[in-house]
Short mmCIF file of C-alpha atoms in Angstrom, two decimals:
data_model
loop_
_atom_site.label_atom_id
_atom_site.label_comp_id
_atom_site.label_asym_id
_atom_site.label_seq_id
_atom_site.Cartn_x
_atom_site.Cartn_y
_atom_site.Cartn_z
CA GLY S 1433 -10.53 26.50 -0.49
CA ALA S 1434 -7.68 24.53 -1.98
CA VAL S 1435 -8.71 22.07 -4.68
CA VAL S 1436 -6.98 18.86 -5.66
CA SER S 1437 -8.06 16.95 -8.74
CA GLN S 1438 -7.32 13.45 -9.93
CA HIS S 1439 -7.51 11.94 -13.37
CA PRO S 1440 -8.93 9.55 -14.30
CA SER S 1441 -11.69 9.06 -11.75
CA TRP S 1442 -11.86 5.41 -12.69
CA VAL S 1443 -9.88 3.11 -14.92
CA ILE S 1444 -10.02 -0.52 -15.96
CA CYS S 1445 -6.90 -2.18 -17.29
CA LYS S 1446 -5.72 -5.67 -18.11
CA SER S 1447 -3.21 -7.59 -16.07
CA GLY S 1448 0.34 -6.84 -17.05
CA THR S 1449 -0.31 -3.37 -18.36
CA SER S 1450 0.65 -0.09 -16.73
CA VAL S 1451 -1.66 2.71 -15.77
CA LYS S 1452 -0.90 6.30 -14.81
CA ILE S 1453 -2.92 8.39 -12.37
CA GLU S 1454 -2.52 12.15 -12.22
CA CYS S 1455 -2.92 14.38 -9.19
CA ARG S 1456 -3.08 18.13 -9.62
CA SER S 1457 -3.31 21.02 -7.20
CA LEU S 1458 -5.53 23.47 -9.04
CA ASP S 1459 -5.19 26.71 -7.15
CA PHE S 1460 -2.01 26.37 -5.15
CA GLN S 1461 1.50 25.07 -5.50
CA ALA S 1462 2.15 21.88 -3.60
CA THR S 1463 5.72 21.07 -2.69
CA THR S 1464 4.56 17.87 -1.01
CA MET S 1465 2.00 15.38 -2.21
CA PHE S 1466 0.88 12.09 -0.72
CA TRP S 1467 -0.48 8.93 -2.29
CA TYR S 1468 -2.85 6.68 -0.37
CA ARG S 1469 -4.52 3.37 -1.16
CA GLN S 1470 -7.85 2.34 0.26
CA PHE S 1471 -9.37 -1.14 0.10
CA PRO S 1472 -13.11 -1.59 0.71
CA LYS S 1473 -14.08 -0.88 4.30
CA GLN S 1474 -10.44 -0.31 5.19
CA SER S 1475 -8.56 2.76 6.25
CA LEU S 1476 -6.43 4.88 3.97
CA MET S 1477 -2.91 3.55 3.89
CA LEU S 1478 -0.12 5.93 3.01
CA MET S 1479 1.91 4.58 0.13
CA ALA S 1480 4.44 7.33 -0.43
CA THR S 1481 5.28 10.97 0.05
CA SER S 1482 6.58 12.92 -2.89
CA ASN S 1483 8.40 16.22 -2.84
CA GLU S 1484 8.72 18.30 -5.96
CA GLY S 1485 12.00 17.71 -7.71
CA SER S 1486 13.17 14.82 -5.56
CA LYS S 1487 12.58 11.12 -5.21
CA ALA S 1488 9.50 9.90 -3.41
CA THR S 1489 9.71 8.36 0.03
CA TYR S 1490 7.88 5.04 0.14
CA GLU S 1491 6.28 3.47 3.17
CA GLN S 1492 7.43 0.10 4.35
CA GLY S 1493 6.06 -2.70 2.24
CA VAL S 1494 5.30 -0.56 -0.82
CA GLU S 1495 7.26 -1.60 -3.89
CA LYS S 1496 8.82 1.49 -5.38
CA ASP S 1497 9.52 -0.25 -8.69
CA LYS S 1498 5.89 -1.17 -9.01
CA PHE S 1499 4.38 2.13 -7.94
CA LEU S 1500 6.34 4.81 -9.72
CA ILE S 1501 5.80 8.32 -8.43
CA ASN S 1502 6.89 11.45 -10.23
CA HIS S 1503 6.45 14.93 -8.82
CA ALA S 1504 7.92 16.94 -11.66
CA SER S 1505 6.16 20.22 -11.01
CA LEU S 1506 4.63 22.11 -8.12
CA THR S 1507 1.13 21.29 -9.31
CA LEU S 1508 1.40 17.76 -10.65
CA SER S 1509 2.29 14.37 -9.23
CA THR S 1510 1.74 11.09 -11.04
CA LEU S 1511 1.44 7.54 -9.81
CA THR S 1512 2.13 4.80 -12.34
CA VAL S 1513 1.13 1.26 -11.45
CA THR S 1514 3.40 -0.94 -13.51
CA SER S 1515 2.62 -4.50 -14.57
CA ALA S 1516 -0.70 -4.29 -12.81
CA HIS S 1517 -2.25 -7.35 -11.19
CA PRO S 1518 -5.81 -7.89 -9.95
CA GLU S 1519 -4.61 -7.43 -6.36
CA ASP S 1520 -3.64 -3.86 -7.27
CA SER S 1521 -7.32 -3.08 -7.75
CA SER S 1522 -8.10 -0.43 -5.20
CA PHE S 1523 -9.10 3.17 -4.63
CA TYR S 1524 -6.12 5.50 -4.91
CA ILE S 1525 -6.32 8.94 -3.31
CA CYS S 1526 -3.79 11.71 -3.53
CA SER S 1527 -3.38 14.60 -1.15
CA ALA S 1528 -1.44 17.83 -1.33
CA ARG S 1529 0.02 20.06 1.32
CA ILE S 1530 0.13 23.83 1.06
CA PRO S 1531 3.67 25.15 1.59
CA GLY S 1532 4.12 26.78 4.97
CA ARG S 1533 0.88 25.35 6.33
CA SER S 1534 2.29 22.09 7.52
CA TYR S 1535 -0.74 20.25 8.74
CA GLU S 1536 -3.23 21.29 6.13
CA GLN S 1537 -3.73 18.54 3.59
CA TYR S 1538 -6.28 18.61 0.83
CA PHE S 1539 -7.49 15.40 -0.71
CA GLY S 1540 -8.36 14.55 -4.26
CA PRO S 1541 -11.57 12.75 -5.22
CA GLY S 1542 -9.80 9.44 -5.74
CA THR S 1543 -9.26 7.05 -8.64
CA ARG S 1544 -10.88 3.64 -8.77
CA LEU S 1545 -8.52 1.15 -10.42
CA THR S 1546 -9.80 -2.24 -11.54
CA VAL S 1547 -7.35 -4.72 -12.99
CA THR S 1548 -8.93 -7.59 -14.92
CA LYS Y 887 3.24 2.12 15.76
CA GLN Y 888 0.18 4.30 16.02
CA GLU Y 889 -3.12 2.48 15.64
CA VAL Y 890 -6.44 4.22 15.25
CA THR Y 891 -9.68 2.40 16.02
CA GLN Y 892 -13.18 3.62 15.27
CA ILE Y 893 -16.32 2.30 16.89
CA PRO Y 894 -18.88 1.46 15.71
CA ALA Y 895 -17.93 0.28 12.24
CA ALA Y 896 -21.44 1.04 11.03
CA LEU Y 897 -24.41 2.89 12.43
CA SER Y 898 -27.97 3.28 11.20
CA VAL Y 899 -30.26 5.83 12.80
CA PRO Y 900 -33.53 7.58 12.00
CA GLU Y 901 -33.46 11.21 11.04
CA GLY Y 902 -33.30 13.66 13.92
CA GLU Y 903 -31.29 11.56 16.33
CA ASN Y 904 -28.19 12.82 18.06
CA LEU Y 905 -25.28 10.45 17.70
CA VAL Y 906 -21.71 9.89 18.80
CA LEU Y 907 -18.88 8.36 16.84
CA ASN Y 908 -15.83 7.16 18.71
CA CYS Y 909 -12.15 7.15 17.85
CA SER Y 910 -9.28 5.84 19.92
CA PHE Y 911 -5.56 5.91 19.30
CA THR Y 912 -2.71 4.04 20.95
CA ASP Y 913 0.01 6.70 21.05
CA SER Y 914 -1.07 9.82 22.88
CA ALA Y 915 1.86 11.88 21.62
CA ILE Y 916 -0.17 13.40 18.84
CA TYR Y 917 0.19 16.75 17.12
CA ASN Y 918 -3.45 16.95 16.12
CA LEU Y 919 -6.52 14.89 15.30
CA GLN Y 920 -8.80 15.36 12.36
CA TRP Y 921 -12.26 14.12 11.43
CA PHE Y 922 -13.09 13.61 7.76
CA ARG Y 923 -16.18 12.73 5.81
CA GLN Y 924 -16.02 10.41 2.80
CA ASP Y 925 -18.95 9.88 0.49
CA PRO Y 926 -19.09 6.61 -1.48
CA GLY Y 927 -16.44 6.50 -4.18
CA LYS Y 928 -15.24 9.99 -3.32
CA GLY Y 929 -12.31 11.68 -1.67
CA LEU Y 930 -12.12 13.13 1.81
CA THR Y 931 -13.61 16.32 3.14
CA SER Y 932 -12.13 17.72 6.35
CA LEU Y 933 -14.77 18.37 9.00
CA LEU Y 934 -12.92 19.34 12.14
CA LEU Y 935 -9.30 19.56 13.25
CA ILE Y 936 -8.33 19.58 16.91
CA GLN Y 937 -4.84 20.55 17.95
CA SER Y 938 -3.28 18.54 20.78
CA SER Y 939 -3.65 21.51 23.14
CA GLN Y 940 -7.38 21.82 22.46
CA ARG Y 941 -10.27 19.95 24.04
CA GLU Y 942 -12.93 20.42 21.40
CA GLN Y 943 -13.94 22.02 18.15
CA THR Y 944 -17.38 22.86 16.83
CA SER Y 945 -18.75 23.45 13.38
CA GLY Y 946 -22.49 23.76 12.97
CA ARG Y 947 -24.13 20.54 14.15
CA LEU Y 948 -20.78 18.85 14.62
CA ASN Y 949 -18.74 18.82 17.78
CA ALA Y 950 -15.48 16.95 18.20
CA SER Y 951 -13.78 16.42 21.53
CA LEU Y 952 -10.29 15.24 22.31
CA ASP Y 953 -8.96 13.55 25.43
CA LYS Y 954 -5.34 13.18 24.53
CA SER Y 955 -4.24 11.49 27.74
CA SER Y 956 -6.73 8.68 27.33
CA GLY Y 957 -6.25 8.47 23.59
CA ARG Y 958 -9.85 9.19 22.66
CA SER Y 959 -11.90 11.49 20.51
CA THR Y 960 -15.61 11.66 19.85
CA LEU Y 961 -17.56 13.23 17.04
CA TYR Y 962 -21.00 14.35 18.08
CA ILE Y 963 -23.60 14.95 15.37
CA ALA Y 964 -26.73 16.76 16.48
CA ALA Y 965 -30.12 16.37 14.84
CA SER Y 966 -28.88 13.99 12.16
CA GLN Y 967 -30.13 14.36 8.59
CA PRO Y 968 -30.17 11.95 5.61
CA GLY Y 969 -27.49 14.12 4.03
CA ASP Y 970 -25.17 13.18 6.87
CA SER Y 971 -25.03 9.63 5.51
CA ALA Y 972 -21.38 8.93 4.71
CA THR Y 973 -18.30 7.30 6.17
CA TYR Y 974 -16.59 9.29 8.89
CA LEU Y 975 -12.86 8.87 9.27
CA CYS Y 976 -10.70 9.82 12.20
CA ALA Y 977 -7.00 10.52 11.62
CA VAL Y 978 -4.17 11.48 13.93
CA ARG Y 979 -0.90 13.18 13.26
CA LEU Y 980 1.93 12.14 15.56
CA GLY Y 981 4.73 14.10 17.09
CA VAL Y 982 5.59 17.72 17.65
CA SER Y 983 5.55 18.80 14.04
CA GLY Y 984 2.75 19.27 11.60
CA TYR Y 985 4.94 17.63 9.01
CA SER Y 986 4.42 14.07 10.24
CA THR Y 987 2.02 11.81 8.41
CA LEU Y 988 -1.63 11.09 9.11
CA THR Y 989 -2.74 7.70 10.41
CA PHE Y 990 -6.34 6.85 9.65
CA GLY Y 991 -8.94 4.65 11.27
CA LYS Y 992 -11.18 2.39 9.20
CA GLY Y 993 -14.11 4.71 9.59
CA THR Y 994 -17.69 4.56 10.76
CA MET Y 995 -20.28 4.14 8.02
CA LEU Y 996 -23.33 6.19 8.96
CA LEU Y 997 -26.76 5.81 7.43
CA VAL Y 998 -29.46 8.27 8.42
CA SER Y 999 -32.89 7.24 7.20
CA PRO Y 1000 -35.71 9.71 6.56
#
């Protein structure tokens, strides 16, 4: 099956710093990737959809200048949380779609971000 | 706006019991519905996907049903095992295209004790 990886699996950073999370499709090329955020005991909330080679589409209420998404290749998308605050602490999960198989999404293992 | 509700929020059962997890959604114009499993601190594993034209899907001890007109789906787990302990998420995809986004419920946290 299709495999999506994320790195790092967990990260702790200080307030005001930036942190980058990588999402890779290991055995397929993903023209579309999704970034979700999940707070404890809450549902996954879609933050943005990124398409390779173009700007990401952000969901309402998500600050695009704070959550920078780059999808520079068909196997890699990155999410950079800029000027992180404690309220950004959350579980971030990426997902990738296989081209031509519209409704099949494969999810990464997630990244736990803690901002102190 | 599509809303997905899962009941119960948590469930604790002894090993061997059959159980039902419920999912309801407000907009019945869905493309498909999917059940996922999430282990603590981990990503999502797809369990079953039901297209809007289907009534149910089965995989091993799992059976998912869909009543699109009433906006409901159930996930039936037969002969539960401790390894089934996880959070189960229901997600729906709206519209007529598989390219629309998934909307998730908050999940049901299941604990199966030996």
